[in-house]
Short mmCIF file of C-alpha atoms and ligand atoms in Angstrom, two decimals:
data_model
loop_
_atom_site.label_atom_id
_atom_site.label_comp_id
_atom_site.label_asym_id
_atom_site.label_seq_id
_atom_site.Cartn_x
_atom_site.Cartn_y
_atom_site.Cartn_z
CA UNK A 179 -115.34 -104.91 17.23
CA UNK A 180 -114.89 -102.13 14.71
CA UNK A 181 -117.95 -100.18 13.66
CA UNK A 182 -119.82 -101.67 10.75
CA UNK A 183 -118.48 -100.88 7.32
CA UNK A 184 -120.76 -98.09 6.20
CA UNK A 185 -120.69 -95.91 3.13
CA UNK A 186 -119.57 -92.30 3.66
CA UNK A 187 -123.10 -91.18 4.40
CA UNK A 188 -124.86 -93.93 6.33
CA UNK A 189 -128.33 -94.46 4.91
CA UNK A 190 -131.48 -93.72 6.93
CA UNK A 191 -132.85 -97.09 5.98
CA UNK A 192 -130.59 -100.06 6.65
CA UNK A 193 -132.86 -102.08 4.40
CA UNK A 194 -135.24 -100.66 1.84
CA UNK A 195 -137.50 -102.91 -0.18
CA UNK A 196 -139.97 -101.89 -2.91
CA UNK A 197 -142.50 -104.02 -4.75
CA UNK A 198 -140.84 -107.25 -3.66
CA UNK A 199 -142.45 -110.34 -5.19
CA UNK A 200 -141.53 -113.97 -5.15
CA UNK A 201 -143.28 -116.66 -7.12
CA UNK A 202 -141.75 -120.09 -6.58
CA UNK A 203 -141.48 -122.64 -9.35
CA UNK A 204 -144.81 -124.38 -9.30
CA UNK A 205 -146.64 -121.07 -8.96
CA UNK A 206 -146.74 -120.40 -5.20
CA UNK A 207 -146.71 -116.61 -4.69
CA UNK A 208 -144.86 -116.29 -1.39
CA UNK A 209 -144.44 -112.48 -1.50
CA UNK A 210 -147.09 -110.38 -3.21
CA UNK A 211 -145.46 -106.95 -3.43
CA UNK A 212 -143.81 -105.83 -0.20
CA UNK A 213 -142.72 -102.23 0.48
CA UNK A 214 -140.71 -102.00 3.66
CA UNK A 215 -138.00 -99.85 5.26
CA UNK A 216 -135.93 -100.98 8.23
CA UNK A 217 -134.51 -97.87 9.93
CA UNK A 218 -130.79 -97.81 10.62
CA UNK A 219 -130.04 -98.79 14.21
CA UNK A 220 -133.35 -100.57 14.83
CA UNK A 221 -134.07 -103.92 16.37
CA UNK A 222 -136.73 -104.81 13.88
CA UNK A 223 -139.12 -107.74 14.30
CA UNK A 224 -140.60 -109.56 11.35
CA UNK A 225 -143.65 -111.51 12.45
CA UNK A 226 -146.23 -113.66 10.75
CA UNK A 227 -147.89 -117.04 10.94
CA UNK A 228 -146.35 -120.18 9.41
CA UNK A 229 -146.00 -119.86 5.67
CA UNK A 230 -146.49 -116.07 5.66
CA UNK A 231 -143.30 -115.47 3.68
CA UNK A 232 -140.81 -114.43 6.38
CA UNK A 233 -138.07 -116.87 5.43
CA UNK A 234 -138.55 -116.10 1.76
CA UNK A 235 -138.10 -112.40 2.55
CA UNK A 236 -134.98 -113.03 4.61
CA UNK A 237 -133.50 -115.45 2.08
CA UNK A 238 -133.92 -112.83 -0.63
CA UNK A 239 -132.07 -110.28 1.55
CA UNK A 240 -129.35 -112.86 2.11
CA UNK A 241 -129.02 -113.50 -1.63
CA UNK A 242 -130.00 -117.15 -1.15
CA UNK A 243 -133.34 -116.86 -2.97
CA UNK A 244 -133.76 -114.98 -6.24
CA UNK A 245 -136.61 -112.49 -6.21
CA UNK A 246 -139.19 -112.49 -9.01
CA UNK A 247 -139.62 -108.69 -9.02
CA UNK A 248 -138.93 -105.57 -7.00
CA UNK A 249 -136.00 -103.64 -5.60
CA UNK A 250 -133.87 -104.46 -2.56
CA UNK A 251 -131.36 -102.00 -1.13
CA UNK A 252 -129.11 -103.09 1.71
CA UNK A 253 -127.27 -100.32 3.52
CA UNK A 254 -127.96 -98.12 0.52
CA UNK A 255 -126.59 -100.61 -2.01
CA UNK A 256 -128.89 -101.97 -4.68
CA UNK A 257 -128.76 -105.75 -4.59
CA UNK A 258 -128.77 -106.03 -8.40
CA UNK A 259 -126.46 -103.14 -9.24
CA UNK A 260 -124.01 -103.51 -6.32
CA UNK A 261 -124.23 -107.18 -5.38
CA UNK A 262 -120.83 -107.29 -3.69
CA UNK A 263 -121.38 -104.28 -1.43
CA UNK A 264 -124.92 -105.22 -0.56
CA UNK A 265 -123.82 -108.74 0.37
CA UNK A 266 -120.96 -107.41 2.49
CA UNK A 267 -123.37 -105.24 4.47
CA UNK A 268 -125.51 -108.10 5.76
CA UNK A 269 -124.97 -111.19 7.89
CA UNK A 270 -127.66 -113.84 8.14
CA UNK A 271 -128.20 -116.46 10.80
CA UNK A 272 -130.30 -119.10 9.08
CA UNK A 273 -133.09 -121.06 10.69
CA UNK A 274 -131.62 -124.47 9.91
CA UNK A 275 -128.60 -125.72 11.82
CA UNK A 276 -126.65 -126.43 8.65
CA UNK A 277 -123.06 -126.76 9.78
CA UNK A 278 -120.24 -128.71 8.21
CA UNK A 279 -119.74 -131.54 10.74
CA UNK A 280 -116.01 -131.91 10.04
CA UNK A 281 -115.03 -128.31 10.69
CA UNK A 282 -114.06 -127.01 14.10
CA UNK A 283 -115.70 -123.70 15.06
CA UNK A 284 -112.36 -121.95 14.49
CA UNK A 285 -111.99 -123.45 11.01
CA UNK A 286 -115.62 -122.65 10.17
CA UNK A 287 -115.08 -118.98 11.02
CA UNK A 288 -111.79 -118.82 9.12
CA UNK A 289 -113.40 -120.32 6.01
CA UNK A 290 -116.32 -117.92 6.29
CA UNK A 291 -113.94 -114.96 6.68
CA UNK A 292 -112.08 -116.18 3.60
CA UNK A 293 -115.33 -116.35 1.62
CA UNK A 294 -116.01 -112.73 2.49
CA UNK A 295 -112.46 -111.69 1.67
CA UNK A 296 -111.63 -110.53 5.21
CA UNK A 297 -107.82 -110.16 5.37
CA UNK A 298 -106.12 -112.30 8.05
CA UNK A 299 -104.98 -109.26 9.99
CA UNK A 300 -108.57 -108.09 10.36
CA UNK A 301 -110.07 -111.39 11.40
CA UNK A 302 -111.47 -111.57 14.91
CA UNK A 303 -112.04 -115.29 15.18
CA UNK A 304 -111.10 -115.66 18.85
CA UNK A 305 -112.99 -112.58 19.92
CA UNK A 306 -116.15 -113.73 18.19
CA UNK A 307 -115.87 -117.26 19.55
CA UNK A 308 -115.50 -115.87 23.06
CA UNK A 309 -118.48 -113.57 22.58
CA UNK A 310 -120.79 -116.42 21.65
CA UNK A 311 -119.43 -118.61 24.46
CA UNK A 312 -117.57 -121.08 22.24
CA UNK A 313 -113.97 -120.24 23.17
CA UNK A 314 -113.48 -123.60 24.86
CA UNK A 315 -114.98 -125.41 21.87
CA UNK A 316 -112.81 -123.67 19.27
CA UNK A 317 -111.09 -126.93 18.32
CA UNK A 318 -114.02 -129.34 18.75
CA UNK A 319 -115.55 -130.98 15.70
CA UNK A 320 -118.86 -129.35 14.89
CA UNK A 321 -120.62 -132.72 14.93
CA UNK A 322 -119.84 -132.96 18.65
CA UNK A 323 -121.52 -129.61 19.42
CA UNK A 324 -124.96 -129.49 21.00
CA UNK A 325 -127.86 -127.82 19.17
CA UNK A 326 -127.45 -124.67 21.23
CA UNK A 327 -123.73 -124.52 20.48
CA UNK A 328 -124.41 -124.97 16.76
CA UNK A 329 -126.85 -122.07 16.92
CA UNK A 330 -124.13 -119.93 18.51
CA UNK A 331 -121.67 -120.99 15.82
CA UNK A 332 -124.13 -119.82 13.16
CA UNK A 333 -124.37 -116.44 14.88
CA UNK A 334 -120.57 -116.27 14.98
CA UNK A 335 -120.34 -117.13 11.27
CA UNK A 336 -122.75 -114.33 10.39
CA UNK A 337 -120.52 -111.83 12.16
CA UNK A 338 -117.08 -112.54 10.67
CA UNK A 339 -117.28 -109.73 8.09
CA UNK A 340 -118.59 -107.13 10.54
CA UNK A 341 -121.92 -106.62 8.79
CA UNK A 342 -123.91 -103.43 9.34
CA UNK A 343 -127.13 -105.46 9.35
CA UNK A 344 -127.58 -108.75 11.17
CA UNK A 345 -130.58 -110.91 10.34
CA UNK A 346 -131.61 -113.69 12.67
CA UNK A 347 -134.22 -116.15 11.41
CA UNK A 348 -135.88 -117.76 14.43
CA UNK A 349 -132.66 -117.80 16.42
CA UNK A 350 -134.18 -119.06 19.63
CA UNK A 351 -136.40 -121.83 18.29
CA UNK A 352 -135.76 -124.82 20.51
CA UNK A 353 -132.97 -123.31 22.61
CA UNK A 354 -133.00 -123.23 26.38
CA UNK A 355 -133.71 -120.14 28.44
CA UNK A 356 -130.08 -119.54 29.38
CA UNK A 357 -128.89 -119.54 25.78
CA UNK A 358 -131.82 -117.40 24.73
CA UNK A 359 -130.87 -114.80 27.33
CA UNK A 360 -127.23 -114.89 26.32
CA UNK A 361 -128.12 -114.55 22.66
CA UNK A 362 -130.39 -111.58 23.29
CA UNK A 363 -127.82 -109.89 25.51
CA UNK A 364 -125.31 -110.20 22.72
CA UNK A 365 -127.80 -108.96 20.13
CA UNK A 366 -128.49 -105.91 22.30
CA UNK A 367 -124.76 -105.31 22.67
CA UNK A 368 -124.27 -105.47 18.89
CA UNK A 369 -127.20 -103.12 18.42
CA UNK A 370 -125.76 -100.68 20.94
CA UNK A 371 -122.61 -100.65 18.79
CA UNK A 372 -124.63 -99.63 15.76
CA UNK A 373 -125.57 -102.93 14.13
CA UNK A 374 -129.12 -102.93 12.77
CA UNK A 375 -130.91 -106.12 13.79
CA UNK A 376 -133.75 -107.88 11.99
CA UNK A 377 -135.25 -110.92 13.62
CA UNK A 378 -138.09 -113.30 13.08
CA UNK A 379 -139.53 -115.14 16.00
CA UNK A 380 -142.63 -117.12 16.88
CA UNK A 381 -142.36 -116.01 20.47
CA UNK A 382 -144.38 -112.83 20.50
CA UNK A 383 -143.36 -111.91 24.01
CA UNK A 384 -139.78 -112.05 22.77
CA UNK A 385 -140.54 -109.62 19.95
CA UNK A 386 -142.35 -107.42 22.43
CA UNK A 387 -139.35 -107.37 24.71
CA UNK A 388 -136.64 -107.00 22.07
CA UNK A 389 -137.95 -105.02 19.12
CA UNK A 390 -138.53 -101.31 18.76
CA UNK A 391 -140.27 -101.63 15.42
CA UNK A 392 -142.37 -104.50 14.11
CA UNK A 393 -143.70 -105.61 10.75
CA UNK A 394 -146.39 -108.25 10.39
CA UNK A 395 -146.57 -110.30 7.19
CA UNK A 396 -149.62 -112.40 6.34
CA UNK A 397 -150.00 -114.47 3.19
CA UNK A 398 -147.18 -112.67 1.41
CA UNK A 399 -148.47 -109.18 2.18
CA UNK A 400 -147.35 -106.57 4.66
CA UNK A 401 -150.31 -106.10 6.98
CA UNK A 402 -148.70 -103.77 9.52
CA UNK A 403 -145.43 -101.98 10.12
CA UNK A 404 -145.12 -99.62 13.02
CA UNK A 405 -143.24 -98.73 16.17
CA UNK A 406 -143.97 -101.29 18.83
CA UNK A 407 -145.70 -98.80 21.12
CA UNK A 408 -147.91 -97.51 18.29
CA UNK A 409 -148.79 -101.05 17.31
CA UNK A 410 -149.75 -101.93 20.85
CA UNK A 411 -151.81 -98.80 21.35
CA UNK A 412 -153.58 -99.30 18.03
CA UNK A 413 -155.74 -101.94 19.60
CA UNK A 414 -158.56 -100.37 21.54
CA UNK A 415 -158.89 -103.61 23.40
CA UNK A 416 -158.71 -104.69 27.01
CA UNK A 417 -158.67 -108.13 28.46
CA UNK A 418 -160.74 -109.00 31.51
CA UNK A 419 -160.15 -112.31 33.26
CA UNK A 420 -162.66 -113.70 35.74
CA UNK A 421 -162.76 -116.78 37.90
CA UNK A 422 -166.20 -118.28 38.19
CA UNK A 423 -167.62 -120.65 40.79
CA UNK A 424 -168.86 -123.31 40.55
CA UNK A 425 -166.39 -124.90 38.14
CA UNK A 426 -169.18 -126.49 36.06
CA UNK A 427 -170.41 -123.03 35.06
CA UNK A 428 -167.14 -121.99 33.41
CA UNK A 429 -167.47 -123.75 30.04
CA UNK A 430 -171.05 -122.46 29.72
CA UNK A 431 -169.87 -118.94 30.43
CA UNK A 432 -167.33 -119.17 27.61
CA UNK A 433 -170.24 -119.67 25.19
CA UNK A 434 -172.30 -116.69 26.37
CA UNK A 435 -173.30 -114.03 23.89
CA UNK A 436 -171.58 -110.98 25.36
CA UNK A 437 -172.40 -107.31 24.80
CA UNK A 438 -170.38 -105.11 22.43
CA UNK A 439 -168.92 -108.04 20.45
CA UNK A 440 -166.72 -109.11 23.38
CA UNK A 441 -165.13 -112.53 22.94
CA UNK A 442 -164.57 -115.04 25.74
CA UNK A 443 -162.41 -118.09 25.99
CA UNK A 444 -161.70 -120.45 28.84
CA UNK A 445 -158.01 -120.70 29.73
CA UNK A 446 -156.42 -123.97 30.74
CA UNK A 447 -156.04 -122.66 34.30
CA UNK A 448 -159.83 -122.27 34.62
CA UNK A 449 -159.96 -118.48 34.20
CA UNK A 450 -162.38 -117.06 31.67
CA UNK A 451 -160.65 -114.44 29.54
CA UNK A 452 -162.79 -111.82 27.80
CA UNK A 453 -161.41 -109.44 25.16
CA UNK A 454 -163.54 -106.35 24.74
CA UNK A 455 -163.29 -103.00 23.02
CA UNK A 456 -163.26 -100.10 25.41
CA UNK A 457 -165.41 -97.99 23.11
CA UNK A 458 -168.04 -100.71 22.64
CA UNK A 459 -168.70 -102.01 26.13
CA UNK A 460 -167.53 -101.62 29.70
CA UNK A 461 -166.35 -104.25 32.15
CA UNK A 462 -169.34 -103.64 34.45
CA UNK A 463 -171.75 -104.75 31.72
CA UNK A 464 -169.68 -107.86 31.06
CA UNK A 465 -169.55 -108.82 34.71
CA UNK A 466 -173.29 -108.26 35.15
CA UNK A 467 -174.04 -110.43 32.09
CA UNK A 468 -171.90 -113.29 33.35
CA UNK A 469 -173.26 -113.17 36.90
CA UNK A 470 -176.82 -113.07 35.65
CA UNK A 471 -176.31 -116.17 33.51
CA UNK A 472 -173.62 -118.18 35.24
CA UNK A 473 -172.48 -118.59 38.81
CA UNK A 474 -170.49 -116.22 40.88
CA UNK A 475 -167.33 -114.25 40.01
CA UNK A 476 -164.88 -114.91 42.83
CA UNK A 477 -161.81 -113.18 41.40
CA UNK A 478 -160.96 -110.90 38.49
CA UNK A 479 -158.11 -109.07 36.80
CA UNK A 480 -157.64 -106.91 33.72
CA UNK A 481 -154.65 -106.41 31.51
CA UNK A 482 -153.52 -104.28 28.57
CA UNK A 483 -153.41 -106.02 25.21
CA UNK A 484 -150.06 -107.56 24.41
CA UNK A 485 -148.42 -108.20 21.09
CA UNK A 486 -150.16 -111.53 20.78
CA UNK A 487 -153.59 -109.85 20.98
CA UNK A 488 -152.53 -107.25 18.40
CA UNK A 489 -151.09 -109.92 16.15
CA UNK A 490 -154.24 -112.04 16.24
CA UNK A 491 -156.43 -109.00 15.64
CA UNK A 492 -154.33 -107.89 12.63
CA UNK A 493 -154.51 -111.35 11.10
CA UNK A 494 -158.28 -111.48 11.65
CA UNK A 495 -158.71 -108.07 9.99
CA UNK A 496 -156.48 -109.06 7.05
CA UNK A 497 -158.41 -112.33 6.64
CA UNK A 498 -161.76 -110.50 6.72
CA UNK A 499 -160.52 -107.96 4.15
CA UNK A 500 -159.42 -110.82 1.87
CA UNK A 501 -162.81 -112.52 2.24
CA UNK A 502 -164.57 -109.28 1.34
CA UNK A 503 -162.35 -108.88 -1.72
CA UNK A 504 -163.38 -112.43 -2.71
N1 ATP B 1814 -138.62 -123.54 -2.30
C1 ATP B 1814 -139.95 -123.39 -2.30
N2 ATP B 1814 -140.71 -123.83 -3.32
C2 ATP B 1814 -142.05 -123.67 -3.34
N3 ATP B 1814 -142.75 -123.07 -2.35
C3 ATP B 1814 -142.05 -122.60 -1.30
C4 ATP B 1814 -140.62 -122.73 -1.20
N4 ATP B 1814 -140.21 -122.17 -0.05
C5 ATP B 1814 -141.33 -121.71 0.57
N5 ATP B 1814 -142.42 -121.96 -0.18
C6 ATP B 1814 -143.82 -121.59 0.14
O1 ATP B 1814 -143.89 -120.16 0.23
C7 ATP B 1814 -144.71 -119.76 1.31
C8 ATP B 1814 -143.92 -118.90 2.29
O2 ATP B 1814 -142.94 -119.71 2.92
P1 ATP B 1814 -141.87 -119.13 3.97
O3 ATP B 1814 -140.96 -120.25 4.34
O4 ATP B 1814 -141.26 -117.91 3.41
O5 ATP B 1814 -142.82 -118.76 5.19
P2 ATP B 1814 -142.43 -118.37 6.71
O6 ATP B 1814 -143.24 -117.17 7.01
O7 ATP B 1814 -140.97 -118.28 6.86
O8 ATP B 1814 -143.00 -119.62 7.50
P3 ATP B 1814 -142.46 -120.29 8.88
O9 ATP B 1814 -142.91 -119.39 9.98
O10 ATP B 1814 -143.22 -121.58 8.88
O11 ATP B 1814 -140.99 -120.47 8.77
C9 ATP B 1814 -145.26 -121.03 1.93
O12 ATP B 1814 -146.52 -121.31 1.36
C10 ATP B 1814 -144.26 -122.09 1.51
O13 ATP B 1814 -144.88 -123.35 1.41
#
């Protein structure tokens, strides 16, 4: 693949968004003023609960949804002032598997390349098909492709014009582990060649593994945007897991009032998991409290907070701030 078509001076921000708002017909405000920069060369994760506004954000970048207000620059090109260049700089893999059933993968890529004005001599149809593992399906009708193969075809279609920025909206929803691995390997390879990647995913461990920078959107607002490591270290939280005997005591223990605002919940595997703030309490106090009230601790482990803990904590904080604001 050639390097992505970049202006003479590649911008620091692959995507730069200011004051982005979207109000849908009917009045739903899906984005309430987002300011966001995606650094060039990043693998950038966009996270948020259902209905947070992620797809709206991505569809606006892709030019599929018209924004209500704000400025969007893609690879330095203003979406309103330079629509052609900004569109050429981005490739989007949509969430839905919307593929024309009567096209073969080869024809689908050729049509897509035509739409983007890629001259025949510069088309890389076979190379792209091979990369996404569809070389032997090049002439099959799309309606005969499995869900995973359709997903790969969508990735291939997003790449025909060599975009500098590739956006993947939930690319691994419902795909098997093997395809997921293959897709991520390919994404990493593209990134290593200079393509900036933006992805949304509901699998937080996936974002934790793949992304170097992460934004969290909640209810149309940006509630965090930071390097992954900074985001993870922001939470002064530890998780202690204990196994209590007898079994009957476990559910009771989950309801105990614990020191320092620690929160407990009983996992499906019978372990009691307790999230506590290091500054507010120490594990010794927690253990003593549980043993005093309930049974015997027969096993224990601790772990660092993961992205899921951070994510839940950010959403809780944002919810509490909204409640306070009324
Ligand atoms: N075409 C539309 N018309 C009206 N409301 C819409 C439309 N599309 C989305 N919405 C609403 O806007 C809000 C944001 O939706 P969006 O699809 O952007 O969220 P999301 O973060 O992508 O969610 P998910 O994780 O479920 O895909 C939701 O309340 C949704 O119901």
